[in-house]
mmCIF file of C-alpha atoms in Angstrom:
data_model
loop_
_atom_site.group_PDB
_atom_site.id
_atom_site.type_symbol
_atom_site.label_atom_id
_atom_site.label_comp_id
_atom_site.label_asym_id
_atom_site.label_seq_id
_atom_site.Cartn_x
_atom_site.Cartn_y
_atom_site.Cartn_z
ATOM 1 C CA MET W 1 -6.518 4.251 -18.835
ATOM 2 C CA SER W 2 -5.507 3.060 -22.223
ATOM 3 C CA LYS W 3 -4.829 -0.178 -23.635
ATOM 4 C CA ARG W 4 -1.234 -1.419 -23.829
ATOM 5 C CA ARG W 5 0.383 -4.731 -24.405
ATOM 6 C CA ASN W 6 -0.388 -7.883 -22.887
ATOM 7 C CA LEU W 7 2.069 -8.876 -19.991
ATOM 8 C CA SER W 8 0.897 -12.442 -19.672
ATOM 9 C CA SER W 9 2.692 -13.650 -22.577
ATOM 10 C CA GLY W 10 -0.386 -15.184 -24.411
ATOM 11 C CA VAL W 11 -1.239 -17.605 -21.324
ATOM 12 C CA ASP W 12 -4.539 -18.379 -20.542
ATOM 13 C CA PHE W 13 -4.297 -17.367 -16.639
ATOM 14 C CA VAL W 14 -8.290 -18.336 -15.879
ATOM 15 C CA SER W 15 -9.061 -22.012 -15.614
ATOM 16 C CA PRO W 16 -12.101 -23.162 -17.720
ATOM 17 C CA ALA W 17 -13.614 -23.760 -14.157
ATOM 18 C CA MET W 18 -13.516 -20.185 -13.398
ATOM 19 C CA ARG W 19 -14.483 -18.708 -16.512
ATOM 20 C CA ALA W 20 -18.021 -17.919 -15.223
ATOM 21 C CA LEU W 21 -16.724 -16.779 -12.109
ATOM 22 C CA SER W 22 -14.183 -14.468 -14.129
ATOM 23 C CA GLU W 23 -16.809 -13.030 -16.370
ATOM 24 C CA GLY W 24 -19.126 -12.224 -13.657
ATOM 25 C CA PHE W 25 -16.599 -10.226 -11.600
ATOM 26 C CA ARG W 26 -16.463 -6.512 -12.167
ATOM 27 C CA ILE W 27 -14.371 -3.849 -10.566
ATOM 28 C CA ASN W 28 -17.125 -0.757 -10.266
ATOM 29 C CA PHE W 29 -14.654 1.710 -9.330
ATOM 30 C CA MET W 30 -11.328 2.133 -7.316
ATOM 31 C CA ASN W 31 -10.037 5.365 -5.413
ATOM 32 C CA MET W 32 -7.257 6.334 -3.180
ATOM 33 C CA ARG W 33 -7.702 8.797 -0.515
ATOM 34 C CA ASP W 34 -5.494 10.547 2.067
ATOM 35 C CA ALA W 35 -5.864 8.660 5.324
ATOM 36 C CA ASP W 36 -5.698 11.515 7.448
ATOM 37 C CA SER W 37 -8.087 13.954 5.570
ATOM 38 C CA GLY W 38 -10.272 11.722 3.766
ATOM 39 C CA GLU W 39 -9.776 13.535 0.452
ATOM 40 C CA ILE W 40 -10.237 11.474 -2.416
ATOM 41 C CA LEU W 41 -6.838 12.029 -4.513
ATOM 42 C CA TRP W 42 -7.707 9.502 -7.267
ATOM 43 C CA GLU W 43 -10.714 7.551 -8.713
ATOM 44 C CA SER W 44 -11.057 5.164 -11.708
ATOM 45 C CA GLY W 45 -14.051 4.150 -13.360
ATOM 46 C CA GLU W 46 -15.388 0.905 -14.115
ATOM 47 C CA TRP W 47 -12.865 -1.890 -15.053
ATOM 48 C CA ASP W 48 -14.583 -4.118 -17.511
ATOM 49 C CA SER W 49 -13.409 -7.445 -18.662
ATOM 50 C CA GLU W 50 -11.071 -5.930 -21.084
ATOM 51 C CA LYS W 51 -9.316 -3.967 -18.028
ATOM 52 C CA LEU W 52 -9.263 -7.171 -16.266
ATOM 53 C CA SER W 53 -7.840 -9.553 -18.751
ATOM 54 C CA GLY W 54 -4.142 -9.254 -18.289
ATOM 55 C CA ASP W 55 -3.308 -6.740 -20.899
ATOM 56 C CA GLU W 56 -1.454 -3.546 -19.614
ATOM 57 C CA HIS W 57 -3.303 -0.246 -19.184
ATOM 58 C CA GLU W 58 -2.237 3.220 -17.764
ATOM 59 C CA ALA W 59 -3.282 5.350 -14.876
ATOM 60 C CA PHE W 60 -2.371 9.037 -14.174
ATOM 61 C CA ILE W 61 -2.127 9.550 -10.406
ATOM 62 C CA PRO W 62 -1.493 12.436 -8.437
ATOM 63 C CA ALA W 63 2.334 12.564 -7.157
ATOM 64 C CA LYS W 64 1.042 13.759 -3.793
ATOM 65 C CA VAL W 65 -0.085 10.127 -2.972
ATOM 66 C CA LEU W 66 3.723 9.495 -2.588
ATOM 67 C CA ASP W 67 3.939 12.415 -0.022
ATOM 68 C CA LEU W 68 1.266 11.029 2.558
ATOM 69 C CA ARG W 69 1.936 8.841 5.722
ATOM 70 C CA SER W 70 -0.862 6.621 4.803
ATOM 71 C CA VAL W 71 -3.402 6.027 2.047
ATOM 72 C CA LEU W 72 -6.827 4.577 2.002
ATOM 73 C CA ARG W 73 -7.537 2.545 -1.144
ATOM 74 C CA GLU W 74 -11.150 1.507 -1.806
ATOM 75 C CA ILE W 75 -12.283 -1.148 -4.390
ATOM 76 C CA ASN W 76 -15.880 -1.333 -4.967
ATOM 77 C CA PHE W 77 -16.665 -4.744 -7.097
ATOM 78 C CA THR W 78 -19.609 -6.924 -8.374
ATOM 79 C CA SER W 79 -19.488 -10.663 -8.409
ATOM 80 C CA LYS W 80 -22.466 -12.794 -10.265
ATOM 81 C CA GLU W 81 -21.263 -15.609 -8.636
ATOM 82 C CA LYS W 82 -20.233 -16.758 -5.012
ATOM 83 C CA ILE W 83 -16.568 -16.341 -4.084
ATOM 84 C CA LYS W 84 -15.577 -18.640 -1.364
ATOM 85 C CA GLU W 85 -11.943 -16.796 -0.308
ATOM 86 C CA LEU W 86 -11.205 -13.734 -2.240
ATOM 87 C CA ARG W 87 -7.979 -12.123 -1.997
ATOM 88 C CA LEU W 88 -5.947 -10.031 -3.869
ATOM 89 C CA GLU W 89 -2.292 -10.004 -4.692
ATOM 90 C CA GLN W 90 -0.258 -7.036 -5.992
ATOM 91 C CA ARG W 91 3.316 -6.906 -7.619
ATOM 92 C CA PHE W 92 5.082 -3.541 -8.056
ATOM 93 C CA ILE W 93 7.405 -3.878 -10.562
ATOM 94 C CA TYR W 94 10.188 -1.248 -11.345
ATOM 95 C CA LYS W 95 12.010 -1.573 -14.566
ATOM 96 C CA GLY W 96 11.171 -5.052 -14.577
ATOM 97 C CA GLU W 97 12.087 -6.086 -11.011
ATOM 98 C CA CYS W 98 9.652 -6.372 -8.141
ATOM 99 C CA ILE W 99 10.190 -4.028 -5.680
ATOM 100 C CA GLU W 100 7.091 -4.874 -3.472
ATOM 101 C CA ASN W 101 4.550 -7.347 -3.239
ATOM 102 C CA TRP W 102 1.253 -7.341 -1.065
ATOM 103 C CA VAL W 103 -1.464 -9.831 -0.346
ATOM 104 C CA PHE W 104 -5.063 -8.548 1.026
ATOM 105 C CA HIS W 105 -7.709 -11.289 2.073
ATOM 106 C CA PHE W 106 -11.441 -10.215 1.645
ATOM 107 C CA GLY W 107 -12.911 -13.526 2.257
ATOM 108 C CA PHE W 108 -16.448 -14.713 1.140
ATOM 109 C CA VAL W 109 -18.296 -12.822 -1.304
ATOM 110 C CA ILE W 110 -22.177 -13.513 -1.654
ATOM 111 C CA LYS W 111 -23.319 -14.242 -4.969
ATOM 112 C CA GLY W 112 -24.856 -11.504 -7.011
ATOM 113 C CA SER W 113 -23.520 -8.829 -4.181
ATOM 114 C CA THR W 114 -21.758 -5.457 -4.412
ATOM 115 C CA ASN W 115 -19.145 -4.926 -2.190
ATOM 116 C CA SER W 116 -16.766 -1.969 -0.752
ATOM 117 C CA TRP W 117 -13.310 -3.095 0.162
ATOM 118 C CA GLN W 118 -11.154 -0.370 1.812
ATOM 119 C CA HIS W 119 -7.570 -0.847 3.355
ATOM 120 C CA SER W 120 -5.064 1.327 4.110
ATOM 121 C CA VAL W 121 -1.335 1.358 2.899
ATOM 122 C CA VAL W 122 1.370 2.961 5.367
ATOM 123 C CA ALA W 123 4.027 4.574 3.695
ATOM 124 C CA ALA W 124 7.888 3.484 4.113
ATOM 125 C CA PRO W 125 10.177 6.168 5.427
ATOM 126 C CA LYS W 126 10.980 8.865 3.181
ATOM 127 C CA GLU W 127 14.676 7.824 2.642
ATOM 128 C CA CYS W 128 13.332 4.370 1.263
ATOM 129 C CA MET W 129 11.052 6.159 -1.294
ATOM 130 C CA ARG W 130 11.839 6.727 -4.859
ATOM 131 C CA THR W 131 10.660 10.087 -6.162
ATOM 132 C CA ALA W 132 7.581 10.328 -8.324
ATOM 133 C CA GLU W 133 10.154 11.507 -11.292
ATOM 134 C CA GLU W 134 11.951 8.041 -10.915
ATOM 135 C CA LEU W 135 8.811 5.778 -10.818
ATOM 136 C CA THR W 136 6.296 7.506 -13.473
ATOM 137 C CA GLY W 137 6.163 5.167 -16.651
ATOM 138 C CA GLU W 138 8.585 2.812 -14.990
ATOM 139 C CA THR W 139 6.525 1.297 -12.519
ATOM 140 C CA VAL W 140 3.650 -1.521 -13.445
ATOM 141 C CA VAL W 141 1.321 -2.437 -10.910
ATOM 142 C CA GLU W 142 0.244 -6.208 -11.596
ATOM 143 C CA THR W 143 -3.021 -7.115 -9.603
ATOM 144 C CA LEU W 144 -4.216 -10.734 -9.553
ATOM 145 C CA PHE W 145 -7.856 -11.517 -7.987
ATOM 146 C CA PHE W 146 -8.131 -15.098 -6.398
ATOM 147 C CA ASP W 147 -10.704 -17.156 -5.021
ATOM 148 C CA GLY W 148 -8.487 -19.519 -2.842
ATOM 149 C CA LYS W 149 -5.585 -20.680 -5.232
ATOM 150 C CA ASP W 150 -7.590 -19.939 -8.557
ATOM 151 C CA VAL W 151 -7.000 -16.799 -10.319
ATOM 152 C CA ILE W 152 -10.366 -14.918 -11.174
ATOM 153 C CA SER W 153 -8.479 -12.032 -13.338
ATOM 154 C CA LYS W 154 -5.354 -10.171 -13.603
ATOM 155 C CA ASN W 155 -4.870 -6.723 -14.436
ATOM 156 C CA CYS W 156 -1.598 -4.720 -15.124
ATOM 157 C CA VAL W 157 -1.513 -0.839 -14.955
ATOM 158 C CA ARG W 158 1.674 1.435 -15.667
ATOM 159 C CA ILE W 159 1.650 4.332 -13.304
ATOM 160 C CA HIS W 160 2.122 7.807 -14.481
ATOM 161 C CA TYR W 161 2.684 10.300 -11.620
ATOM 162 C CA VAL W 162 1.226 13.859 -12.322
#
């Protein structure tokens, strides 16, 4: 992933009370698998504080993921601080318009722990799907991690299908 512009318009989205939690929260890796075969199709490296700052980055993902019936996504993360109610909200923005919004709940995170969080995403019917050619470079996935209602971190990734 390479760094791009800041989508948060310079707004500090992390409250001062959440700064320690935010600074101690790290994504070790994320991957996407074919839910039927278990084959890993894409895997990221560590997301440091720069990649969780709200700045836009890029990811190059195999177009094959769009043809699958279901995709398993695993997020491996570490938190130096206790998180009472971890949740993730994702918005898929295509040409500036939100086309999907997902919410995932993890729950309590033990201070100083490393966790793997896996969930499946079932594809929409083929006739409702856009093609890789339409989506590539035009889609930004905005991900926010929360503790309850407080933002821990924000990540924006422009997707390129290869």
